[in-house]
């Protein structure tokens, strides 16, 4: 089973889209193993987006992600990194296709509602930035064999 870090960003929280975003992840058959509703600190935001340090939009991005609470989550599933990014849609809202979370709900970059890790290495780093080693819940879902 692969795992990833998914986060409803402050715009998703403010717009009341937490439930609908989680529904899409559940509909796909992914398994939630950890969730935390938090205010991201500046240090945490800079660590989370460290690959973008030095880019022109970095400061705005850190300001955005610390502007209100987020829902940080860990989800599991086979190939979940690729599958969840397909479900999320393209970074730029003008390229995100209808049917994807961003394509259906987001209208302005960087307000694109949800973050998803782009590699197993990023996932591990991002999970460790938000969760301690004992905060994930291990359990079986009886439908797994049917997904
Ligand atoms: P991703 O979230 O689709 O993985 P990344 O390239 O990792 O995309 O960028 C992280 C976040 O930074 C994006 O989701 C978006 O909110 C913001 N962002 C990315 N590129 C730009 C840009 O060119 N201008 C403004 N914000 C951007």
mmCIF file of C-alpha atoms and ligand atoms in Angstrom:
data_model
loop_
_atom_site.group_PDB
_atom_site.id
_atom_site.type_symbol
_atom_site.label_atom_id
_atom_site.label_comp_id
_atom_site.label_asym_id
_atom_site.label_seq_id
_atom_site.Cartn_x
_atom_site.Cartn_y
_atom_site.Cartn_z
ATOM 1 C CA UNK A 1 0.000 0.000 0.000
ATOM 2 C CA UNK A 2 1.374 3.453 -0.923
ATOM 3 C CA UNK A 3 0.690 6.567 1.121
ATOM 4 C CA UNK A 4 0.525 10.278 0.515
ATOM 5 C CA UNK A 5 0.051 13.614 2.227
ATOM 6 C CA UNK A 6 -3.105 15.460 1.192
ATOM 7 C CA UNK A 7 -4.088 18.837 2.603
ATOM 8 C CA UNK A 8 -7.239 20.904 2.181
ATOM 9 C CA UNK A 9 -5.748 24.383 1.865
ATOM 10 C CA UNK A 10 -7.161 27.491 3.632
ATOM 11 C CA UNK A 11 -9.383 28.366 0.649
ATOM 12 C CA UNK A 12 -10.981 24.906 0.736
ATOM 13 C CA UNK A 13 -11.678 25.261 4.452
ATOM 14 C CA UNK A 14 -13.099 28.791 4.118
ATOM 15 C CA UNK A 15 -15.320 27.774 1.201
ATOM 16 C CA UNK A 16 -16.804 24.852 3.093
ATOM 17 C CA UNK A 17 -15.409 22.232 0.716
ATOM 18 C CA UNK A 18 -13.772 19.897 3.264
ATOM 19 C CA UNK A 19 -16.640 17.405 3.139
ATOM 20 C CA UNK A 20 -16.903 17.323 -0.632
ATOM 21 C CA UNK A 21 -13.139 16.970 -1.075
ATOM 22 C CA UNK A 22 -12.987 14.107 1.428
ATOM 23 C CA UNK A 23 -15.960 12.465 -0.317
ATOM 24 C CA UNK A 24 -14.064 12.378 -3.589
ATOM 25 C CA UNK A 25 -11.085 10.723 -1.924
ATOM 26 C CA UNK A 26 -13.373 8.189 -0.231
ATOM 27 C CA UNK A 27 -15.289 7.620 -3.480
ATOM 28 C CA UNK A 28 -12.034 6.665 -5.172
ATOM 29 C CA UNK A 29 -11.492 3.975 -2.535
ATOM 30 C CA UNK A 30 -8.536 5.559 -0.743
ATOM 31 C CA UNK A 31 -8.086 4.873 2.982
ATOM 32 C CA UNK A 32 -7.724 7.723 5.504
ATOM 33 C CA UNK A 33 -5.094 6.951 8.153
ATOM 34 C CA UNK A 34 -4.546 10.355 9.812
ATOM 35 C CA UNK A 35 -6.165 13.795 9.886
ATOM 36 C CA UNK A 36 -5.422 16.997 11.737
ATOM 37 C CA UNK A 37 -7.116 20.413 11.547
ATOM 38 C CA UNK A 38 -4.316 22.905 12.127
ATOM 39 C CA UNK A 39 -3.035 26.412 11.671
ATOM 40 C CA UNK A 40 0.218 26.004 9.695
ATOM 41 C CA UNK A 41 3.185 27.884 11.157
ATOM 42 C CA UNK A 42 5.474 29.928 8.947
ATOM 43 C CA UNK A 43 8.390 27.541 9.550
ATOM 44 C CA UNK A 44 6.214 24.547 8.719
ATOM 45 C CA UNK A 45 4.968 26.239 5.523
ATOM 46 C CA UNK A 46 8.509 27.067 4.417
ATOM 47 C CA UNK A 47 9.556 23.453 5.015
ATOM 48 C CA UNK A 48 6.504 22.147 3.182
ATOM 49 C CA UNK A 49 7.211 24.296 0.124
ATOM 50 C CA UNK A 50 11.043 24.197 0.344
ATOM 51 C CA UNK A 51 11.356 23.139 -3.318
ATOM 52 C CA UNK A 52 9.806 26.494 -4.309
ATOM 53 C CA UNK A 53 12.154 28.628 -2.171
ATOM 54 C CA UNK A 54 13.568 31.445 -4.310
ATOM 55 C CA UNK A 55 10.711 31.416 -6.831
ATOM 56 C CA UNK A 56 8.784 34.686 -7.308
ATOM 57 C CA UNK A 57 5.549 33.254 -5.875
ATOM 58 C CA UNK A 58 7.162 31.671 -2.769
ATOM 59 C CA UNK A 59 6.355 34.484 -0.325
ATOM 60 C CA UNK A 60 2.728 34.702 -1.495
ATOM 61 C CA UNK A 61 2.420 30.932 -1.258
ATOM 62 C CA UNK A 62 3.668 30.863 2.344
ATOM 63 C CA UNK A 63 1.332 33.768 3.207
ATOM 64 C CA UNK A 64 -1.581 31.916 1.600
ATOM 65 C CA UNK A 65 -0.996 28.570 3.290
ATOM 66 C CA UNK A 66 -0.628 30.247 6.717
ATOM 67 C CA UNK A 67 -3.655 32.535 6.202
ATOM 68 C CA UNK A 68 -6.119 30.167 7.901
ATOM 69 C CA UNK A 69 -6.511 26.596 9.128
ATOM 70 C CA UNK A 70 -5.927 23.588 6.884
ATOM 71 C CA UNK A 71 -6.934 19.944 7.089
ATOM 72 C CA UNK A 72 -3.736 17.873 6.937
ATOM 73 C CA UNK A 73 -4.257 14.197 6.097
ATOM 74 C CA UNK A 74 -2.497 10.944 5.308
ATOM 75 C CA UNK A 75 -4.226 8.588 2.870
ATOM 76 C CA UNK A 76 -3.314 5.115 1.650
ATOM 77 C CA UNK A 77 -3.929 3.214 -1.569
ATOM 78 C CA UNK A 78 -2.110 1.459 -4.418
ATOM 79 C CA UNK A 79 -0.489 4.090 -6.685
ATOM 80 C CA UNK A 80 -2.153 6.761 -4.561
ATOM 81 C CA UNK A 81 0.395 9.457 -5.404
ATOM 82 C CA UNK A 82 -0.373 9.332 -9.117
ATOM 83 C CA UNK A 83 -4.074 8.580 -8.679
ATOM 84 C CA UNK A 84 -4.670 11.370 -6.165
ATOM 85 C CA UNK A 85 -2.878 13.937 -8.328
ATOM 86 C CA UNK A 86 -5.054 12.935 -11.287
ATOM 87 C CA UNK A 87 -8.123 13.372 -9.090
ATOM 88 C CA UNK A 88 -6.845 16.741 -7.829
ATOM 89 C CA UNK A 89 -6.132 18.150 -11.302
ATOM 90 C CA UNK A 90 -3.475 20.424 -12.751
ATOM 91 C CA UNK A 91 -1.758 23.118 -10.651
ATOM 92 C CA UNK A 92 -2.956 25.940 -12.873
ATOM 93 C CA UNK A 93 -6.704 26.397 -12.558
ATOM 94 C CA UNK A 94 -6.907 27.300 -16.252
ATOM 95 C CA UNK A 95 -5.576 23.832 -17.112
ATOM 96 C CA UNK A 96 -7.401 21.774 -14.452
ATOM 97 C CA UNK A 97 -10.029 19.707 -16.239
ATOM 98 C CA UNK A 98 -13.683 19.465 -15.214
ATOM 99 C CA UNK A 99 -14.199 16.340 -13.138
ATOM 100 C CA UNK A 100 -11.067 17.040 -11.111
ATOM 101 C CA UNK A 101 -11.299 18.761 -7.718
ATOM 102 C CA UNK A 102 -9.472 21.834 -8.949
ATOM 103 C CA UNK A 103 -11.248 21.785 -12.314
ATOM 104 C CA UNK A 104 -14.650 21.729 -10.642
ATOM 105 C CA UNK A 105 -14.090 24.113 -7.737
ATOM 106 C CA UNK A 106 -11.021 26.351 -8.218
ATOM 107 C CA UNK A 107 -10.990 29.564 -10.252
ATOM 108 C CA UNK A 108 -7.746 31.382 -9.388
ATOM 109 C CA UNK A 109 -4.167 30.072 -8.913
ATOM 110 C CA UNK A 110 -2.765 29.710 -6.215
ATOM 111 C CA UNK A 111 -6.218 29.186 -4.621
ATOM 112 C CA UNK A 112 -6.435 25.614 -5.853
ATOM 113 C CA UNK A 113 -7.958 24.046 -2.732
ATOM 114 C CA UNK A 114 -5.867 20.953 -2.142
ATOM 115 C CA UNK A 115 -2.252 19.834 -1.968
ATOM 116 C CA UNK A 116 -1.060 16.349 -2.916
ATOM 117 C CA UNK A 117 2.498 14.977 -2.676
ATOM 118 C CA UNK A 118 4.234 14.463 -6.027
ATOM 119 C CA UNK A 119 6.593 11.575 -5.114
ATOM 120 C CA UNK A 120 7.102 8.987 -2.358
ATOM 121 C CA UNK A 121 10.045 11.023 -1.048
ATOM 122 C CA UNK A 122 7.959 14.215 -0.863
ATOM 123 C CA UNK A 123 5.144 12.272 0.794
ATOM 124 C CA UNK A 124 7.416 11.001 3.579
ATOM 125 C CA UNK A 125 8.929 14.452 4.127
ATOM 126 C CA UNK A 126 5.544 16.196 4.115
ATOM 127 C CA UNK A 127 3.927 13.637 6.432
ATOM 128 C CA UNK A 128 6.801 14.048 8.914
ATOM 129 C CA UNK A 129 6.322 17.845 8.779
ATOM 130 C CA UNK A 130 2.749 17.496 10.082
ATOM 131 C CA UNK A 131 2.467 14.169 11.927
ATOM 132 C CA UNK A 132 4.399 12.321 14.592
ATOM 133 C CA UNK A 133 5.255 8.633 14.114
ATOM 134 C CA UNK A 134 2.361 7.452 16.313
ATOM 135 C CA UNK A 135 -0.386 9.577 14.781
ATOM 136 C CA UNK A 136 -1.329 7.263 11.922
ATOM 137 C CA UNK A 137 -4.065 4.718 12.547
ATOM 138 C CA UNK A 138 -3.561 1.237 11.124
ATOM 139 C CA UNK A 139 -6.781 -0.609 10.330
ATOM 140 C CA UNK A 140 -8.353 -2.844 7.692
ATOM 141 C CA UNK A 141 -11.201 -1.912 5.395
ATOM 142 C CA UNK A 142 -13.221 -4.894 4.284
ATOM 143 C CA UNK A 143 -13.901 -3.402 0.828
ATOM 144 C CA UNK A 144 -10.202 -3.157 -0.092
ATOM 145 C CA UNK A 145 -10.303 -6.381 -2.118
ATOM 146 C CA UNK A 146 -13.079 -4.894 -4.277
ATOM 147 C CA UNK A 147 -11.322 -1.661 -5.215
HETATM 148 P P1 LIG B 1 0.971 21.306 -7.021
HETATM 149 O O1 LIG B 1 0.286 21.889 -5.818
HETATM 150 O O2 LIG B 1 -0.001 21.061 -8.150
HETATM 151 O O3 LIG B 1 1.832 20.100 -6.707
HETATM 152 P P2 LIG B 1 3.399 22.947 -7.191
HETATM 153 O O4 LIG B 1 4.135 23.233 -8.456
HETATM 154 O O5 LIG B 1 4.046 22.056 -6.187
HETATM 155 O O6 LIG B 1 1.946 22.420 -7.610
HETATM 156 O O7 LIG B 1 3.100 24.354 -6.522
HETATM 157 C C1 LIG B 1 2.674 24.442 -5.194
HETATM 158 C C2 LIG B 1 1.561 25.479 -5.087
HETATM 159 O O8 LIG B 1 2.125 26.754 -5.366
HETATM 160 C C3 LIG B 1 0.445 25.317 -6.121
HETATM 161 O O9 LIG B 1 -0.540 24.388 -5.740
HETATM 162 C C4 LIG B 1 -0.099 26.717 -6.177
HETATM 163 O O10 LIG B 1 -0.962 26.962 -5.049
HETATM 164 C C5 LIG B 1 1.174 27.559 -6.037
HETATM 165 N N1 LIG B 1 1.763 27.919 -7.338
HETATM 166 C C6 LIG B 1 2.421 27.102 -8.192
HETATM 167 N N2 LIG B 1 2.840 27.759 -9.285
HETATM 168 C C7 LIG B 1 2.447 29.028 -9.110
HETATM 169 C C8 LIG B 1 2.596 30.221 -9.904
HETATM 170 O O11 LIG B 1 3.183 30.221 -10.996
HETATM 171 N N3 LIG B 1 2.058 31.363 -9.396
HETATM 172 C C9 LIG B 1 1.399 31.385 -8.199
HETATM 173 N N4 LIG B 1 1.259 30.301 -7.424
HETATM 174 C C10 LIG B 1 1.760 29.138 -7.869
#
